[in-house]
Each structure stands twice: as C-alpha cells, then as structure tokens.
PDB file of C-alpha atoms in Angstrom:
ATOM      1  CA  MET A  99      45.936  32.478   6.617  1.00 95.00           C
ATOM      2  CA  ASP A 100      42.929  34.196   8.135  1.00 94.00           C
ATOM      3  CA  THR A 101      41.062  36.285   6.476  1.00 94.00           C
ATOM      4  CA  ASN A 102      42.669  39.876   7.423  1.00 92.00           C
ATOM      5  CA  ALA A 103      46.507  38.624   6.670  1.00 93.00           C
ATOM      6  CA  LEU A 104      45.113  37.292   3.222  1.00 93.00           C
ATOM      7  CA  ILE A 105      43.193  40.852   2.490  1.00 92.00           C
ATOM      8  CA  LEU A 106      46.426  42.475   4.426  1.00 92.00           C
ATOM      9  CA  LEU A 107      48.590  41.107   1.748  1.00 89.00           C
ATOM     10  CA  PRO A 108      49.820  43.406  -0.718  1.00 88.00           C
ATOM     11  CA  GLN A 109      50.558  45.389   2.061  1.00 90.00           C
ATOM     12  CA  LEU A 110      52.945  43.177   4.800  1.00 85.00           C
ATOM     13  CA  GLN A 111      56.080  44.482   5.295  1.00 80.00           C
ATOM     14  CA  ASP A 112      57.547  41.439   6.462  1.00 79.00           C
ATOM     15  CA  ALA A 113      57.412  38.481   3.702  1.00 79.00           C
ATOM     16  CA  SER A 114      59.701  36.352   6.437  1.00 84.00           C
ATOM     17  CA  ALA A 115      56.099  36.127   8.750  1.00 85.00           C
ATOM     18  CA  LEU A 116      54.525  34.716   6.187  1.00 88.00           C
ATOM     19  CA  PRO A 117      54.287  30.735   5.854  1.00 90.00           C
ATOM     20  CA  GLY A 118      56.258  29.128   3.061  1.00 89.00           C
ATOM     21  CA  GLU A 119      53.335  28.031   1.565  1.00 92.00           C
ATOM     22  CA  PRO A 120      50.342  30.127   2.649  1.00 93.00           C
ATOM     23  CA  MET A 121      47.229  28.669   2.263  1.00 96.00           C
ATOM     24  CA  ILE A 122      42.796  29.399   3.259  1.00 97.00           C
ATOM     25  CA  SER A 123      40.121  27.764   3.891  1.00 97.00           C
ATOM     26  CA  THR A 124      36.625  27.511   2.148  1.00 97.00           C
ATOM     27  CA  ILE A 125      35.561  29.988   5.040  1.00 97.00           C
ATOM     28  CA  THR A 126      37.877  32.498   3.971  1.00 96.00           C
ATOM     29  CA  LEU A 127      36.141  32.240   0.418  1.00 96.00           C
ATOM     30  CA  ALA A 128      33.225  32.761   2.143  1.00 96.00           C
ATOM     31  CA  GLU A 129      33.690  35.860   4.234  1.00 95.00           C
ATOM     32  CA  LEU A 130      35.143  37.478   1.009  1.00 96.00           C
ATOM     33  CA  SER A 131      32.141  37.123  -0.647  1.00 97.00           C
ATOM     34  CA  VAL A 132      30.120  38.764   1.668  1.00 96.00           C
ATOM     35  CA  GLY A 133      31.906  41.631   1.259  1.00 95.00           C
ATOM     36  CA  PRO A 134      31.016  42.789  -1.501  1.00 97.00           C
ATOM     37  CA  LEU A 135      27.663  42.213  -1.500  1.00 97.00           C
ATOM     38  CA  VAL A 136      27.357  44.665   1.365  1.00 97.00           C
ATOM     39  CA  ALA A 137      29.564  47.601   0.228  1.00 96.00           C
ATOM     40  CA  ARG A 138      28.264  50.634   0.464  1.00 97.00           C
ATOM     41  CA  THR A 139      30.117  52.798  -2.435  1.00 97.00           C
ATOM     42  CA  ALA A 140      31.238  51.465  -6.345  1.00 97.00           C
ATOM     43  CA  SER A 141      34.583  51.603  -4.906  1.00 97.00           C
ATOM     44  CA  GLU A 142      34.483  49.309  -1.865  1.00 96.00           C
ATOM     45  CA  ARG A 143      32.897  47.022  -4.226  1.00 97.00           C
ATOM     46  CA  ALA A 144      34.943  46.213  -6.638  1.00 97.00           C
ATOM     47  CA  THR A 145      38.394  46.358  -3.855  1.00 95.00           C
ATOM     48  CA  ARG A 146      36.249  43.747  -2.159  1.00 95.00           C
ATOM     49  CA  GLN A 147      35.604  42.093  -5.245  1.00 97.00           C
ATOM     50  CA  ALA A 148      39.035  42.032  -6.393  1.00 95.00           C
ATOM     51  CA  HIS A 149      40.179  40.719  -3.450  1.00 93.00           C
ATOM     52  CA  LEU A 150      37.649  37.744  -3.913  1.00 96.00           C
ATOM     53  CA  GLN A 151      38.676  37.504  -7.343  1.00 97.00           C
ATOM     54  CA  GLN A 152      42.415  37.314  -6.416  1.00 95.00           C
ATOM     55  CA  ALA A 153      41.621  34.582  -3.820  1.00 96.00           C
ATOM     56  CA  GLU A 154      40.158  32.391  -6.176  1.00 96.00           C
ATOM     57  CA  ALA A 155      42.639  32.755  -8.613  1.00 97.00           C
ATOM     58  CA  ASP A 156      46.051  31.995  -6.527  1.00 95.00           C
ATOM     59  CA  PHE A 157      44.474  29.000  -4.060  1.00 96.00           C
ATOM     60  CA  GLU A 158      42.979  26.136  -3.511  1.00 96.00           C
ATOM     61  CA  PRO A 159      41.043  26.724  -0.586  1.00 97.00           C
ATOM     62  CA  LEU A 160      41.193  23.645   2.251  1.00 97.00           C
ATOM     63  CA  PRO A 161      37.604  22.206   2.549  1.00 97.00           C
ATOM     64  CA  PHE A 162      35.422  22.529   6.098  1.00 97.00           C
ATOM     65  CA  ASP A 163      34.918  18.945   6.247  1.00 97.00           C
ATOM     66  CA  ALA A 164      33.236  16.803   8.859  1.00 97.00           C
ATOM     67  CA  ALA A 165      37.478  16.671  10.750  1.00 97.00           C
ATOM     68  CA  ALA A 166      36.617  20.438  10.873  1.00 97.00           C
ATOM     69  CA  ALA A 167      33.218  20.257  12.018  1.00 96.00           C
ATOM     70  CA  ARG A 168      34.136  18.074  15.065  1.00 96.00           C
ATOM     71  CA  ALA A 169      36.877  20.179  15.923  1.00 97.00           C
ATOM     72  CA  PHE A 170      34.805  23.512  15.849  1.00 95.00           C
ATOM     73  CA  GLY A 171      33.336  21.545  18.738  1.00 93.00           C
ATOM     74  CA  GLN A 172      36.204  21.877  20.610  1.00 93.00           C
ATOM     75  CA  VAL A 173      36.871  25.677  19.255  1.00 94.00           C
ATOM     76  CA  ALA A 174      33.165  26.913  20.012  1.00 91.00           C
ATOM     77  CA  ALA A 175      33.624  25.199  23.585  1.00 92.00           C
ATOM     78  CA  SER A 176      36.957  27.191  24.112  1.00 91.00           C
ATOM     79  CA  LEU A 177      35.361  30.376  23.355  1.00 89.00           C
ATOM     80  CA  ARG A 178      32.286  29.416  25.600  1.00 89.00           C
ATOM     81  CA  GLN A 179      34.537  28.791  28.331  1.00 90.00           C
ATOM     82  CA  ALA A 180      36.224  32.007  27.809  1.00 88.00           C
ATOM     83  CA  GLY A 181      33.431  34.049  27.880  1.00 87.00           C
ATOM     84  CA  CYS A 182      33.408  34.771  24.704  1.00 82.00           C
ATOM     85  CA  LYS A 183      30.056  34.195  21.815  1.00 74.00           C
ATOM     86  CA  PRO A 184      31.126  32.168  19.336  1.00 65.00           C
ATOM     87  CA  ALA A 185      28.128  33.036  17.061  1.00 69.00           C
ATOM     88  CA  ALA A 186      29.984  36.862  16.630  1.00 62.00           C
ATOM     89  CA  ARG A 187      33.542  35.280  15.714  1.00 82.00           C
ATOM     90  CA  SER A 188      31.752  32.242  13.192  1.00 90.00           C
ATOM     91  CA  TYR A 189      33.919  32.797  10.507  1.00 93.00           C
ATOM     92  CA  ASP A 190      36.764  33.192  12.644  1.00 93.00           C
ATOM     93  CA  ALA A 191      35.846  30.074  14.440  1.00 93.00           C
ATOM     94  CA  MET A 192      35.384  28.259  11.646  1.00 96.00           C
ATOM     95  CA  ILE A 193      38.513  29.126  10.416  1.00 96.00           C
ATOM     96  CA  ALA A 194      40.331  28.351  13.100  1.00 96.00           C
ATOM     97  CA  ALA A 195      39.059  24.267  12.847  1.00 97.00           C
ATOM     98  CA  VAL A 196      40.128  24.319   9.915  1.00 98.00           C
ATOM     99  CA  ALA A 197      43.795  24.753  11.147  1.00 97.00           C
ATOM    100  CA  ILE A 198      42.629  22.541  13.958  1.00 98.00           C
ATOM    101  CA  ALA A 199      41.743  19.785  11.799  1.00 97.00           C
ATOM    102  CA  ASP A 200      44.441  20.126   9.380  1.00 97.00           C
ATOM    103  CA  ASP A 201      47.027  21.056  11.762  1.00 97.00           C
ATOM    104  CA  LEU A 202      48.649  23.813  11.099  1.00 97.00           C
ATOM    105  CA  PRO A 203      49.403  26.827  12.264  1.00 97.00           C
ATOM    106  CA  LEU A 204      47.047  30.323  11.593  1.00 97.00           C
ATOM    107  CA  TYR A 205      48.424  33.211  10.424  1.00 96.00           C
ATOM    108  CA  THR A 206      46.734  36.430  11.943  1.00 94.00           C
ATOM    109  CA  CYS A 207      47.103  39.956  12.291  1.00 93.00           C
ATOM    110  CA  ASN A 208      44.588  39.715  14.641  1.00 91.00           C
ATOM    111  CA  PRO A 209      45.939  36.912  17.299  1.00 93.00           C
ATOM    112  CA  ASP A 210      43.548  38.280  20.219  1.00 91.00           C
ATOM    113  CA  ASP A 211      40.428  36.923  18.084  1.00 89.00           C
ATOM    114  CA  PHE A 212      42.273  33.737  18.548  1.00 92.00           C
ATOM    115  CA  GLY A 213      43.919  33.856  21.659  1.00 88.00           C
ATOM    116  CA  ALA A 214      41.139  31.517  23.632  1.00 89.00           C
ATOM    117  CA  ILE A 215      41.100  28.460  21.164  1.00 93.00           C
ATOM    118  CA  GLU A 216      42.539  25.512  23.047  1.00 91.00           C
ATOM    119  CA  ARG A 217      44.759  23.363  20.341  1.00 94.00           C
ATOM    120  CA  LEU A 218      45.278  26.419  18.060  1.00 96.00           C
ATOM    121  CA  GLN A 219      48.816  27.441  16.989  1.00 96.00           C
ATOM    122  CA  VAL A 220      48.645  31.188  16.477  1.00 96.00           C
ATOM    123  CA  ILE A 221      51.307  32.799  14.280  1.00 95.00           C
ATOM    124  CA  ASP A 222      51.244  36.885  14.842  1.00 93.00           C
ATOM    125  CA  VAL A 223      51.814  38.435  11.215  1.00 93.00           C
ATOM    126  CA  PRO A 224      52.269  42.428  11.765  1.00 91.00           C
ATOM    127  CA  HIS A 225      49.890  44.894  10.768  1.00 88.00           C
ATOM    128  CA  PRO A 226      51.083  47.522   8.100  1.00 87.00           C
ATOM    129  CA  ASP A 227      49.834  49.688   9.997  1.00 85.00           C
ATOM    130  CA  ALA A 228      51.886  48.533  13.706  1.00 73.00           C
TER     131      ALA A 228
END
C-alpha cells in the first residue's frame, strides 16, 4: 500500500478493495516520519505521530534494497518520458520501485500519481470521500 492508502485505512468503506495481506515499504515509514516534524499544530502533530507509531507497530516494511534501487531507475525513466518530474513525487516513485522489485501490485487511493509508471500494477482503492 502507498502512504495515502495507509493513512486513510481506518476510513475506507470497502475492505475488499484492500490486499489480503497489506504491506508497506520503508519509504512509507520515511514519509510518515516527516509528518510530525512539519506539522503546524499540536493536534496535527499528534495525529501524524499516531499514524507513524501505528504503522511501525503493525507492519514489517519491505526494504528499499538493491533491487528496488535498480527498479527506481526504470520508474524515474517512465516518469520523465511521460513529462513528469520524478523529484516532485520522489516518495511515490520509490514506493513504486519497491513494489516493482518485489513483484507486488500497489494499492492506492491516488492511482493517477502512478499511472505513468511502466511495469507497475496499480490497484485503485476507492477514496473514502468519493
């Protein structure tokens, strides 16, 4: 799952849209760890810290390893060929690389963020506000 699907997990209406065994990557933990540090209010900081701690407790994340690093090159090239700037979506690109390296589909509430990436199977998880 990508970071947005993980954050929205408690609000999702249809559990059948999720994988039988949800997984996250170390990149998701990295992205979540930024949240509390850049929060503007104490309440927002507490919410973001809770998301991070819950993810750390619930998941054994997939690593961004050598295979993911090689896949990242393909992801970045796909994004550039589609006219996207990989740096603007660097967390998403690295999460996609982990999914490709581990031959896993990527579950997301934002499928358009990943549409230009070749070799990535994207599973659209209905957004709770949709």
